[in-house]
mmCIF file of C-alpha atoms in Angstrom:
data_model
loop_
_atom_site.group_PDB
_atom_site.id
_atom_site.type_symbol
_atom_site.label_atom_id
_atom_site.label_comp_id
_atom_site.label_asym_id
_atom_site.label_seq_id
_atom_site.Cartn_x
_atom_site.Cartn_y
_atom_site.Cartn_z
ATOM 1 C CA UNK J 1 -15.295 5.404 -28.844
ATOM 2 C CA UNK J 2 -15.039 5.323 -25.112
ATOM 3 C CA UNK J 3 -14.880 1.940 -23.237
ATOM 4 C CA UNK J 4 -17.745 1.475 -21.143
ATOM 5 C CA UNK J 5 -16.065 -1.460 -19.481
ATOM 6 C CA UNK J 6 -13.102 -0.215 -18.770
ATOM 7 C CA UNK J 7 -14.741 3.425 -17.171
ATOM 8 C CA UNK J 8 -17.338 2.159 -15.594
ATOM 9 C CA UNK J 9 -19.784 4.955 -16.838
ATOM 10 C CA UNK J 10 -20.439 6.378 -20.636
ATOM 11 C CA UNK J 11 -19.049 9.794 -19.655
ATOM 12 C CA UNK J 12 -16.303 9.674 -17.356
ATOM 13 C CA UNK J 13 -14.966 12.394 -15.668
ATOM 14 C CA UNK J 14 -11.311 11.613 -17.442
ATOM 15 C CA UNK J 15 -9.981 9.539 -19.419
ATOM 16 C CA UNK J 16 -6.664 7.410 -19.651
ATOM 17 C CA UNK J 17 -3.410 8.239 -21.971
ATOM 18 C CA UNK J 18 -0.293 6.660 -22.443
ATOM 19 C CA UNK J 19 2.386 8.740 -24.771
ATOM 20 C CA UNK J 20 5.811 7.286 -25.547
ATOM 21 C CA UNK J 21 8.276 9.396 -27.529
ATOM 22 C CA UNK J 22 11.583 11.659 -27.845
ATOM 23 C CA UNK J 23 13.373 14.962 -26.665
ATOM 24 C CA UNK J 24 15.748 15.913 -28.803
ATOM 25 C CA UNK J 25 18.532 17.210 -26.368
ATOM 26 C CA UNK J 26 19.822 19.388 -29.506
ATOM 27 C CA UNK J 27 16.978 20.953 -31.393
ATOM 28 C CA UNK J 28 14.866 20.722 -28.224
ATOM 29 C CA UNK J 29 12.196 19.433 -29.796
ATOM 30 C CA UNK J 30 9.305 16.615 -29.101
ATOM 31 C CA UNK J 31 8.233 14.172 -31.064
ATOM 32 C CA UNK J 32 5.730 11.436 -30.313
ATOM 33 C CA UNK J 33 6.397 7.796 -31.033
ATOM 34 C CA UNK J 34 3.553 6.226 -29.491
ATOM 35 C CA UNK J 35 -0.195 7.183 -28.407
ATOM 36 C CA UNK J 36 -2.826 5.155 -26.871
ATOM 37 C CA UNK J 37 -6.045 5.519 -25.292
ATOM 38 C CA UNK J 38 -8.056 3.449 -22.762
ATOM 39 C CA UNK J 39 -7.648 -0.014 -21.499
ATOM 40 C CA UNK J 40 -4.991 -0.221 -23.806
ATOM 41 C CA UNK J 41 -3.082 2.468 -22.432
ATOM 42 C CA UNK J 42 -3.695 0.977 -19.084
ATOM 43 C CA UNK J 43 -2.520 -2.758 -20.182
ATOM 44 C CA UNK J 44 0.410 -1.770 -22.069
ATOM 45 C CA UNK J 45 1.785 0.653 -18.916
ATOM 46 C CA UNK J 46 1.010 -1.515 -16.219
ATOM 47 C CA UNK J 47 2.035 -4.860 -17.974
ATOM 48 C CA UNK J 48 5.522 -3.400 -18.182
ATOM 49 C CA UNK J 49 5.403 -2.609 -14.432
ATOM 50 C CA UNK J 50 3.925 -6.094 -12.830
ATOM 51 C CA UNK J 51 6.109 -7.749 -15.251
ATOM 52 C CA UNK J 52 8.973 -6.341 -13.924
ATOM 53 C CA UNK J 53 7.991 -7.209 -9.957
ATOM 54 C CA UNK J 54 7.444 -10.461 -11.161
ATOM 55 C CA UNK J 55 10.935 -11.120 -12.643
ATOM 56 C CA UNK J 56 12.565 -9.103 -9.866
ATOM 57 C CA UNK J 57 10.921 -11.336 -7.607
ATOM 58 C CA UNK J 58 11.921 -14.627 -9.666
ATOM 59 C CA UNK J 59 15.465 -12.904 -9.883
ATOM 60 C CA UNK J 60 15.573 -12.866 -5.583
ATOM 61 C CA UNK J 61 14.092 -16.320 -5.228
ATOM 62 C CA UNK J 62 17.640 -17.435 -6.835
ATOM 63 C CA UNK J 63 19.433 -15.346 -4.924
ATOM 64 C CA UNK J 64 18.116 -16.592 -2.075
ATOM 65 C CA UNK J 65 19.010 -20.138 -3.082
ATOM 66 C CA UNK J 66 22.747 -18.743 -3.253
ATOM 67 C CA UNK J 67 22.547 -17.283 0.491
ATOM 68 C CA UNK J 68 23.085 -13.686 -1.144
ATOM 69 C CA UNK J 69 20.492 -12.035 1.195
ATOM 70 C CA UNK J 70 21.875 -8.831 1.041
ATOM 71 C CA UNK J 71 21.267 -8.471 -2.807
ATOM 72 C CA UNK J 72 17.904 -9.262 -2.236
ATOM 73 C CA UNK J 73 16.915 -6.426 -0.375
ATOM 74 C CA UNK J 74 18.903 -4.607 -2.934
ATOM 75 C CA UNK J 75 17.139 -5.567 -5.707
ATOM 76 C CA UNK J 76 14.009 -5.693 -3.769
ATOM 77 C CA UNK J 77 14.509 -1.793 -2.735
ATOM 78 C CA UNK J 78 15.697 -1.005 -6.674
ATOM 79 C CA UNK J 79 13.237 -2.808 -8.775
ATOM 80 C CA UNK J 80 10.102 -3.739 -6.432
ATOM 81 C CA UNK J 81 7.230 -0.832 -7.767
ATOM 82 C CA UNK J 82 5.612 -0.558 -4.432
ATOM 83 C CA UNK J 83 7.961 -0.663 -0.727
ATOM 84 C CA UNK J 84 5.146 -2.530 0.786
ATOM 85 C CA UNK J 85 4.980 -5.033 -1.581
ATOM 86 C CA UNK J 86 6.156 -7.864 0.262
ATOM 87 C CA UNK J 87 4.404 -6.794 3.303
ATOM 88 C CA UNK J 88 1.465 -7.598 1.357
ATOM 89 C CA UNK J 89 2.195 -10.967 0.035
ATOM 90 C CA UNK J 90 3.399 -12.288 3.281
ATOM 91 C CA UNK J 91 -0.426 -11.028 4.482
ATOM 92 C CA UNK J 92 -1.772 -13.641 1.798
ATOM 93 C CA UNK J 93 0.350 -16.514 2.580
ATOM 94 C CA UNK J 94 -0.440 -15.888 5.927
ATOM 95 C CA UNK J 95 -4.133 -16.105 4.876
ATOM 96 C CA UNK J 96 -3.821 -19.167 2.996
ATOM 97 C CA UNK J 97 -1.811 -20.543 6.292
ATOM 98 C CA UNK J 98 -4.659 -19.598 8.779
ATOM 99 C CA UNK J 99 -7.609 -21.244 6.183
ATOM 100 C CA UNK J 100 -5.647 -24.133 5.279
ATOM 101 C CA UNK J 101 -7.381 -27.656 6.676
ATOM 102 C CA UNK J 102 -5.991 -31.514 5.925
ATOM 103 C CA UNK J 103 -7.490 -33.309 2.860
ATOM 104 C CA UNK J 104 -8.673 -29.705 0.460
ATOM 105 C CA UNK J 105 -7.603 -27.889 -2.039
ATOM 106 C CA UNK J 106 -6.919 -24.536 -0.652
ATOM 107 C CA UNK J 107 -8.309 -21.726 -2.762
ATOM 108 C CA UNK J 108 -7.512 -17.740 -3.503
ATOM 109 C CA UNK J 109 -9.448 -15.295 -4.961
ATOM 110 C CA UNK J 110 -7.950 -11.875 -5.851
ATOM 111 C CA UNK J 111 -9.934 -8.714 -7.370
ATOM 112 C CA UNK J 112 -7.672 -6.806 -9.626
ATOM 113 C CA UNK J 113 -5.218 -9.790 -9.615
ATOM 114 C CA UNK J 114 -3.808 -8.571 -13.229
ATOM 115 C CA UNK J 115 -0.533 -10.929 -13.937
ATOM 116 C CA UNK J 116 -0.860 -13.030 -11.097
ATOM 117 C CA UNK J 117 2.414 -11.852 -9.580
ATOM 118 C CA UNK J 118 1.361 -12.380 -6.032
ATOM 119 C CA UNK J 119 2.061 -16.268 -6.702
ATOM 120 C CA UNK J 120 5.674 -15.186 -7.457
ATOM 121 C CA UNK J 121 5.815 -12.653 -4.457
ATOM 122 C CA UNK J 122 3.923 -15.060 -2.204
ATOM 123 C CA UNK J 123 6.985 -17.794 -3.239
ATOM 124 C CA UNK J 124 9.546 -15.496 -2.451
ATOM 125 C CA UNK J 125 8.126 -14.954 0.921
ATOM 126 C CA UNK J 126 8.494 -18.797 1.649
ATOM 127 C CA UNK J 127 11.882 -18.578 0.500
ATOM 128 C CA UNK J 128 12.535 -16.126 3.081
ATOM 129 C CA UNK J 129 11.071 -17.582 5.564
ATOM 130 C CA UNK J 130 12.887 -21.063 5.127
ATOM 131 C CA UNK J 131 15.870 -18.896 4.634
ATOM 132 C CA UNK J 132 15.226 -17.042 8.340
ATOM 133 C CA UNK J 133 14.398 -20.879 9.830
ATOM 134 C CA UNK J 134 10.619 -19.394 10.558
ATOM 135 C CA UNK J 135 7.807 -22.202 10.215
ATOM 136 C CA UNK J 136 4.568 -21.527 8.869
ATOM 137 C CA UNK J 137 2.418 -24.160 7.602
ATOM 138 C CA UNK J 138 1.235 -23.224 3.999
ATOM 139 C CA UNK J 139 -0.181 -24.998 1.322
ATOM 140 C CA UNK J 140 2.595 -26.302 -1.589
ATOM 141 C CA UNK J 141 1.034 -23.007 -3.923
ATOM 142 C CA UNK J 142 1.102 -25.194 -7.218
ATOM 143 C CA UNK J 143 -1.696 -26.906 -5.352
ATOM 144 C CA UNK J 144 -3.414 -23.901 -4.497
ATOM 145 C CA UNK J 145 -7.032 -22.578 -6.532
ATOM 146 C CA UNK J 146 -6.154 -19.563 -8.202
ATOM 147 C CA UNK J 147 -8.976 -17.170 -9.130
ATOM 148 C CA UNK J 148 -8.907 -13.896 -10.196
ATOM 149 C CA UNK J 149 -11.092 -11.570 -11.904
ATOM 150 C CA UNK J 150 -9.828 -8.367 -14.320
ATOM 151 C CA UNK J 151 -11.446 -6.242 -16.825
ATOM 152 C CA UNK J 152 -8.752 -6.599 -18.829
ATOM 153 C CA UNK J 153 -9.221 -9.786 -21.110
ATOM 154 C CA UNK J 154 -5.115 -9.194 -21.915
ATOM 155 C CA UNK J 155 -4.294 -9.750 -18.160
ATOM 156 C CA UNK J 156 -6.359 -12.714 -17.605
ATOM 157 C CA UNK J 157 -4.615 -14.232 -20.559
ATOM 158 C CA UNK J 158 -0.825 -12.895 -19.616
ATOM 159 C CA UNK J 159 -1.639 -14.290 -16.059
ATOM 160 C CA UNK J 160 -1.949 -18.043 -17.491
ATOM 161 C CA UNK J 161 1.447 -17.351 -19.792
ATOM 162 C CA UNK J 162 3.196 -16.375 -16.566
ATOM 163 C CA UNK J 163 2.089 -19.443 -14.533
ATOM 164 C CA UNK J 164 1.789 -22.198 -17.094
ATOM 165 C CA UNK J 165 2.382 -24.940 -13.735
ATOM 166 C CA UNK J 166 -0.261 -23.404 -11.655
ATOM 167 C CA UNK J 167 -3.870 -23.875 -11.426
ATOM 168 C CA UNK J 168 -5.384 -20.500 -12.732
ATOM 169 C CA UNK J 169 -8.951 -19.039 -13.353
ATOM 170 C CA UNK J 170 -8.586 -15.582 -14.717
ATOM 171 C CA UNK J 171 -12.088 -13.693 -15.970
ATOM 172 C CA UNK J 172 -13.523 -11.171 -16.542
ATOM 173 C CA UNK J 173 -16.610 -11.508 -13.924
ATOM 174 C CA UNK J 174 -16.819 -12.640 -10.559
ATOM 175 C CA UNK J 175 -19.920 -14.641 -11.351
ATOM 176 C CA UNK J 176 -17.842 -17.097 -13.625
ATOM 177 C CA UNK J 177 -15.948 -17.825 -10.208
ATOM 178 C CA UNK J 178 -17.081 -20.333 -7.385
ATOM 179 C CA UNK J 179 -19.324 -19.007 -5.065
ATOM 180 C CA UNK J 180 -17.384 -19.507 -1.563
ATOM 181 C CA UNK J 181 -13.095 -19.593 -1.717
ATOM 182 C CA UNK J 182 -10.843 -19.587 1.031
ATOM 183 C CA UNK J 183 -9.015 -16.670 0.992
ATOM 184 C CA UNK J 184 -10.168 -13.380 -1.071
ATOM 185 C CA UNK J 185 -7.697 -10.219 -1.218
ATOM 186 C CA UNK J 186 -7.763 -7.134 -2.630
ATOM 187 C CA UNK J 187 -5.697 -4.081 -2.876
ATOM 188 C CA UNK J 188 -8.025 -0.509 -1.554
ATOM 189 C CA UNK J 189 -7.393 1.154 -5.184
ATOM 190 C CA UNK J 190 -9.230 -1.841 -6.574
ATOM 191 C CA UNK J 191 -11.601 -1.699 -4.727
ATOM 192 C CA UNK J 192 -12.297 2.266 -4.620
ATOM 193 C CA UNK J 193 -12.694 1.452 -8.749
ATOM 194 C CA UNK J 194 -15.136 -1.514 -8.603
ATOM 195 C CA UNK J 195 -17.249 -1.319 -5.994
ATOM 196 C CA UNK J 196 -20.195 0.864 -6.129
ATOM 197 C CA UNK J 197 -22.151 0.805 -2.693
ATOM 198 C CA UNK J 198 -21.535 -0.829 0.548
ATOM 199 C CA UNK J 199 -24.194 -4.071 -0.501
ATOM 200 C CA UNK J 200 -21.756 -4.532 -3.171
ATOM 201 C CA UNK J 201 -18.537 -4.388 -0.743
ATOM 202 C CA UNK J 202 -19.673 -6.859 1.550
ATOM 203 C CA UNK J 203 -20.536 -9.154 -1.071
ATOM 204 C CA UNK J 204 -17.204 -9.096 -2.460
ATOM 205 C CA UNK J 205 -15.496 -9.772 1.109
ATOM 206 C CA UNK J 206 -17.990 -12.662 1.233
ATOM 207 C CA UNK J 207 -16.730 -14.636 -1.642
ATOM 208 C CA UNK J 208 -13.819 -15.476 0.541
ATOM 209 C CA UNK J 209 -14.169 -17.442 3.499
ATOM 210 C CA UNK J 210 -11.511 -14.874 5.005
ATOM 211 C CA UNK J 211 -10.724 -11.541 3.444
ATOM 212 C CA UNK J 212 -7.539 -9.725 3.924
ATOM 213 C CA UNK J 213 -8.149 -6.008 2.022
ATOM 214 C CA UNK J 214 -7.747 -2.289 2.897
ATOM 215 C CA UNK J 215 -10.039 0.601 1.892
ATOM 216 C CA UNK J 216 -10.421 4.119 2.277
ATOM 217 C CA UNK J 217 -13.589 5.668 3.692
ATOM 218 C CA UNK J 218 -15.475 8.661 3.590
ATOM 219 C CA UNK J 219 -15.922 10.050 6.705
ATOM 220 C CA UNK J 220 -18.573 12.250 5.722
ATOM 221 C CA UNK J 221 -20.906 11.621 2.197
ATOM 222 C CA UNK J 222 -20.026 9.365 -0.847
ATOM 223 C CA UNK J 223 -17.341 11.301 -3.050
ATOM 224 C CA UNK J 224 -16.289 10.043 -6.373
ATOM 225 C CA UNK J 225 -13.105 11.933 -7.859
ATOM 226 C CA UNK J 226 -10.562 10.394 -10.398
ATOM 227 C CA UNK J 227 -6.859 10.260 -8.643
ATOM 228 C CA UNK J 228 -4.553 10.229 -11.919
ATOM 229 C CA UNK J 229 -5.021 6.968 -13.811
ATOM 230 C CA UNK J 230 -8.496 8.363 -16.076
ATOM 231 C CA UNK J 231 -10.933 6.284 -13.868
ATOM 232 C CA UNK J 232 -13.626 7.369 -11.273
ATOM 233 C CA UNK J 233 -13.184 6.288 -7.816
ATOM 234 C CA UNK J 234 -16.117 6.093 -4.953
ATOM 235 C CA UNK J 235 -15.138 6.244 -1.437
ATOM 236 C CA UNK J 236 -17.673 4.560 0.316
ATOM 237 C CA UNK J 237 -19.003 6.467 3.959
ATOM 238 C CA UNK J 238 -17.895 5.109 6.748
ATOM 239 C CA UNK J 239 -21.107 5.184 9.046
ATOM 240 C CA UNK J 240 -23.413 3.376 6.190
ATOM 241 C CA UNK J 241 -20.676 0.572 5.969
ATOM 242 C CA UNK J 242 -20.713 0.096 10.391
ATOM 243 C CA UNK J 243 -24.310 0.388 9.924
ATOM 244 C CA UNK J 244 -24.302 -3.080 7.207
ATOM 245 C CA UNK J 245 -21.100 -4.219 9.430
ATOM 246 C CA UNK J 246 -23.268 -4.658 12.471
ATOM 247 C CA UNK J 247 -25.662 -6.842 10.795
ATOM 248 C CA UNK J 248 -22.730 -9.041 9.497
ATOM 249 C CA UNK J 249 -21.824 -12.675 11.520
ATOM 250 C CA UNK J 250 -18.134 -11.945 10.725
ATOM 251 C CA UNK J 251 -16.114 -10.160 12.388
ATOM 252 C CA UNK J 252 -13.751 -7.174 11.146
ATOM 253 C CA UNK J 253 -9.929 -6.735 12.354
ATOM 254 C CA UNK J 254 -8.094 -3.409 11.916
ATOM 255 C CA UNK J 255 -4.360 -2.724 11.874
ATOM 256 C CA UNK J 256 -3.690 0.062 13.769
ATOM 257 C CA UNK J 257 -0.113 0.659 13.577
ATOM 258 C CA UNK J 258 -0.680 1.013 9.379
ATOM 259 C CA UNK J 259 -4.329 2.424 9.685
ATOM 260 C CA UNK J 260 -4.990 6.066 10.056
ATOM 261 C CA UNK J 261 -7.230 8.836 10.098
ATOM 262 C CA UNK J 262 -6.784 11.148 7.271
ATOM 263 C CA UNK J 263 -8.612 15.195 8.374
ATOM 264 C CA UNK J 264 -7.302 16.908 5.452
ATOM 265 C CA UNK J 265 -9.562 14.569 3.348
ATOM 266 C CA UNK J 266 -12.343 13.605 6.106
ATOM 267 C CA UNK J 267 -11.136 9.629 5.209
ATOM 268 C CA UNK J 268 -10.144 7.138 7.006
ATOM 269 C CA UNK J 269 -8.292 4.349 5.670
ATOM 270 C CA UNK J 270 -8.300 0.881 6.889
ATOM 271 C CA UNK J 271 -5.893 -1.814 6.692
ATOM 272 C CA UNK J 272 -8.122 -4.889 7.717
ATOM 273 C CA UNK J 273 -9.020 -8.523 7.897
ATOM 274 C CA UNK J 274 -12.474 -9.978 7.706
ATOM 275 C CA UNK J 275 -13.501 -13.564 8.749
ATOM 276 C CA UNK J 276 -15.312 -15.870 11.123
ATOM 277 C CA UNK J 277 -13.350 -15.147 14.795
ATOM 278 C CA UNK J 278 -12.039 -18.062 14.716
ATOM 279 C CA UNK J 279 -9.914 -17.736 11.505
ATOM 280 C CA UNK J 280 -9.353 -13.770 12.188
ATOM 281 C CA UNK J 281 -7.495 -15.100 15.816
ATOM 282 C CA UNK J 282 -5.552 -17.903 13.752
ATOM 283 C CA UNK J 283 -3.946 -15.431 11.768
ATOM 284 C CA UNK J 284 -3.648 -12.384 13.811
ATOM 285 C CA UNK J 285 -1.805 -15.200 15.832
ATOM 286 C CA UNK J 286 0.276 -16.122 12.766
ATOM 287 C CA UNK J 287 0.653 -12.519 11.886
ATOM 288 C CA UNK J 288 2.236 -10.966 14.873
ATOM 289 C CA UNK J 289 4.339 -14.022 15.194
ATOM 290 C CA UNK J 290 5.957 -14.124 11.919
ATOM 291 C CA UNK J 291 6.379 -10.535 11.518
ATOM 292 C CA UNK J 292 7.930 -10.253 14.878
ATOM 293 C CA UNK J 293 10.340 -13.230 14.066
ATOM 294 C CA UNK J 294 11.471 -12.011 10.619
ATOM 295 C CA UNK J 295 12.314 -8.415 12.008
ATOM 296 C CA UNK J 296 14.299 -10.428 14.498
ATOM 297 C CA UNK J 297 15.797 -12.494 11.966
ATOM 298 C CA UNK J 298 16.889 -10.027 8.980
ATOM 299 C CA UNK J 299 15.547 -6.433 10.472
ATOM 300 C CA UNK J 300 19.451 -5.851 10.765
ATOM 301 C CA UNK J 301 20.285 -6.801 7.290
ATOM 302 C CA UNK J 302 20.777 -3.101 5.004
ATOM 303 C CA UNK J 303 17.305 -2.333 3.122
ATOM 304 C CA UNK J 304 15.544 -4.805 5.163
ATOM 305 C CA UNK J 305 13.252 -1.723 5.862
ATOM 306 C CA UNK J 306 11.745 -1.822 2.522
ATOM 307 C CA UNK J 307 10.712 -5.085 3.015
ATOM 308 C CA UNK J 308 9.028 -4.873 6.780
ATOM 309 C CA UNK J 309 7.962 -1.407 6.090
ATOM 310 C CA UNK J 310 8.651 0.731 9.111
ATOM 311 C CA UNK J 311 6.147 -1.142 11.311
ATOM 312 C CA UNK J 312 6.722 -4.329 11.286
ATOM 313 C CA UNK J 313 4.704 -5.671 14.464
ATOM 314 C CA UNK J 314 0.849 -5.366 13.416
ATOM 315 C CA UNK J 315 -1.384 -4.551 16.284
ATOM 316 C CA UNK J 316 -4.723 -5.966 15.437
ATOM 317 C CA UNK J 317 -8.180 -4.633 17.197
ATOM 318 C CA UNK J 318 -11.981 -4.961 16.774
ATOM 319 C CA UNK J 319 -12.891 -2.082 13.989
ATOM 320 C CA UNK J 320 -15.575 -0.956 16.508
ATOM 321 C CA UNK J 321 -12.768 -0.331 19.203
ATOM 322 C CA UNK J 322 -10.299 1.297 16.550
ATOM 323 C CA UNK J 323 -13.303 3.899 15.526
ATOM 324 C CA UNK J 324 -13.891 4.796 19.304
ATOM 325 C CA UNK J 325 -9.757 5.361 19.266
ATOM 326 C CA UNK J 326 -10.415 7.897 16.666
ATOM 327 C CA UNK J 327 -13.155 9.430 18.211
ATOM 328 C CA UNK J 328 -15.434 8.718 15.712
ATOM 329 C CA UNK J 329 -17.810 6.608 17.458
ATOM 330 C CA UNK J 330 -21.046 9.008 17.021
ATOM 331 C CA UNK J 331 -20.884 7.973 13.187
#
């Protein structure tokens, strides 16, 4: 039976496999060890792989402690899943940094959070900063709100056995949630499998007092396709979302320098922050400042690259401005 949760729709276009097993090098033959469908499939692949970020980044926090910084980017460039990784935590602690006020519990809210692991990336990124001598004033993050919201019942439980000293709310909804947090993140693919229309987009920003996501557009109709993993994906078009956008009292940030136009698709994809102005200059201030100080600081050490991808200076600008840039202003 098909998993109506975990699709999204009672006939999907695909569906998901995972298949463990041998070749035998000297009969050259196959045989099959281990088969499973679904969200199962899914949970068993994918706990294996956020797992293993987690503990690489635990395994870098000590050396970091030992002044090995050179292993770190070692490690980080051998075991971290994604190059960007890091990139992307900083973005969040940055976040937490520009919403943070005296006398309140800071909170986070991440769609798709699965284990958690952006508490362990996000403490590895203070290492490294202490380590480089940058300040940035951010909340202690065992005093931090952590919500999170997964499909996957397993995650939401694994997430609490990873962090037994933090203060976690993993479910299954976004309704069991509060209604306003701080800081809400989410990664595009996340997004491309939750959210249905453009009503439904903004209202997910919204839960967050300042969101810090990145999404990939239609730049013509709505298009649902499945990319690999055995669920659908919508990408959203471009000129309905400006059209909600402009009835919005927050404003939208874009970062060029990772954002791009992509015409072999018609898409656009969007690396972006979304916020009152007053919180979206606070961290673009933050932002540019630590990212320029930490290439100055370690952007010489080997590997660093992985870790400050190959720009590591954002350059932030109104999304209204960075669609004129394209030339896509008549959408």
């Amino acid at each position: 039976m098909l998993d109506l949760t975990y699709y999204g729709e009672a006939i999907p276009q695909a569906i998901t496999y995972l298949e463990c097993g041998e070749v035998n090098l000297q009969k050259g033959t196959k045989n099959k060890w281990e088969f499973q469908l679904h969200q199962k499939a899914y949970d068993w692949l994918m706990l294996s792989r956020y797992s293993n970020d987690i503990l690489a980044y635990r395994a870098m926090g000590k050396c970091m402690e030992k002044g090995a910084i050179e292993k770190v980017f070692n490690k980080y460039k051998d075991d971290i899943h994604h190059g960007d990784d890091a990139y992307t935590h900083m973005s969040k602690l940055v976040g937490l940094a520009a919403t943070s006020t005296e006398n309140s519990t800071s909170s986070f809210y991440e769609l798709g959070q699965t284990l958690f692991g952006c508490i362990d990336g996000m403490k590895f990124c203070k290492y490294l900063l202490d380590y480089a001598n940058i300040s940035l004033n951010v909340p202690e993050l065992d005093q931090v709100s952590w919500n999170g919201v997964d499909i996957s019942e397993f995650f939401n439980q694994m997430a609490d056995l990873f962090h037994p000293d933090y203060s976690i709310s993993a479910v299954t909804s976004p309704t069991l949630l509060p209604e306003n947090m701080d800081v809400f993140f989410a990664k595009g693919i996340t997004l491309l499998y939750a959210v249905r229309d453009v009503n439904d987009l903004f209202e997910t920003l919204d839960r967050g007092r300042f969101a810090i996501f990145d999404y990939s557009f239609s730049c013509s109709e709505q298009e649902d396709t499945t990319i690999g993993s055995g669920k659908t994906v919508r990408y959203l078009p471009i000129k309905t979302f400006l059209k909600h956008y402009q009835q919005k009292d927050k404003v939208m940030y874009v970062n060029r320098n990772k954002s791009r136009l992509i015409p072999e698709t018609s898409r656009i994809w969007l690396d972006s922050v979304y916020g009152s102005e007053a919180v979206c200059n606070t961290y673009i201030e933050l932002d540019c400042s630590i990212r320029s100080q930490l290439a100055e600081s370690v952007g010489n050490i080997p590997h660093a690259e992985h870790f400050l991808t190959t720009t590591p200076k954002p350059s932030w600008v109104g999304l209204e401005e960075y669609i004129c840039e394209l030339g896509l202003a008549s959408l």
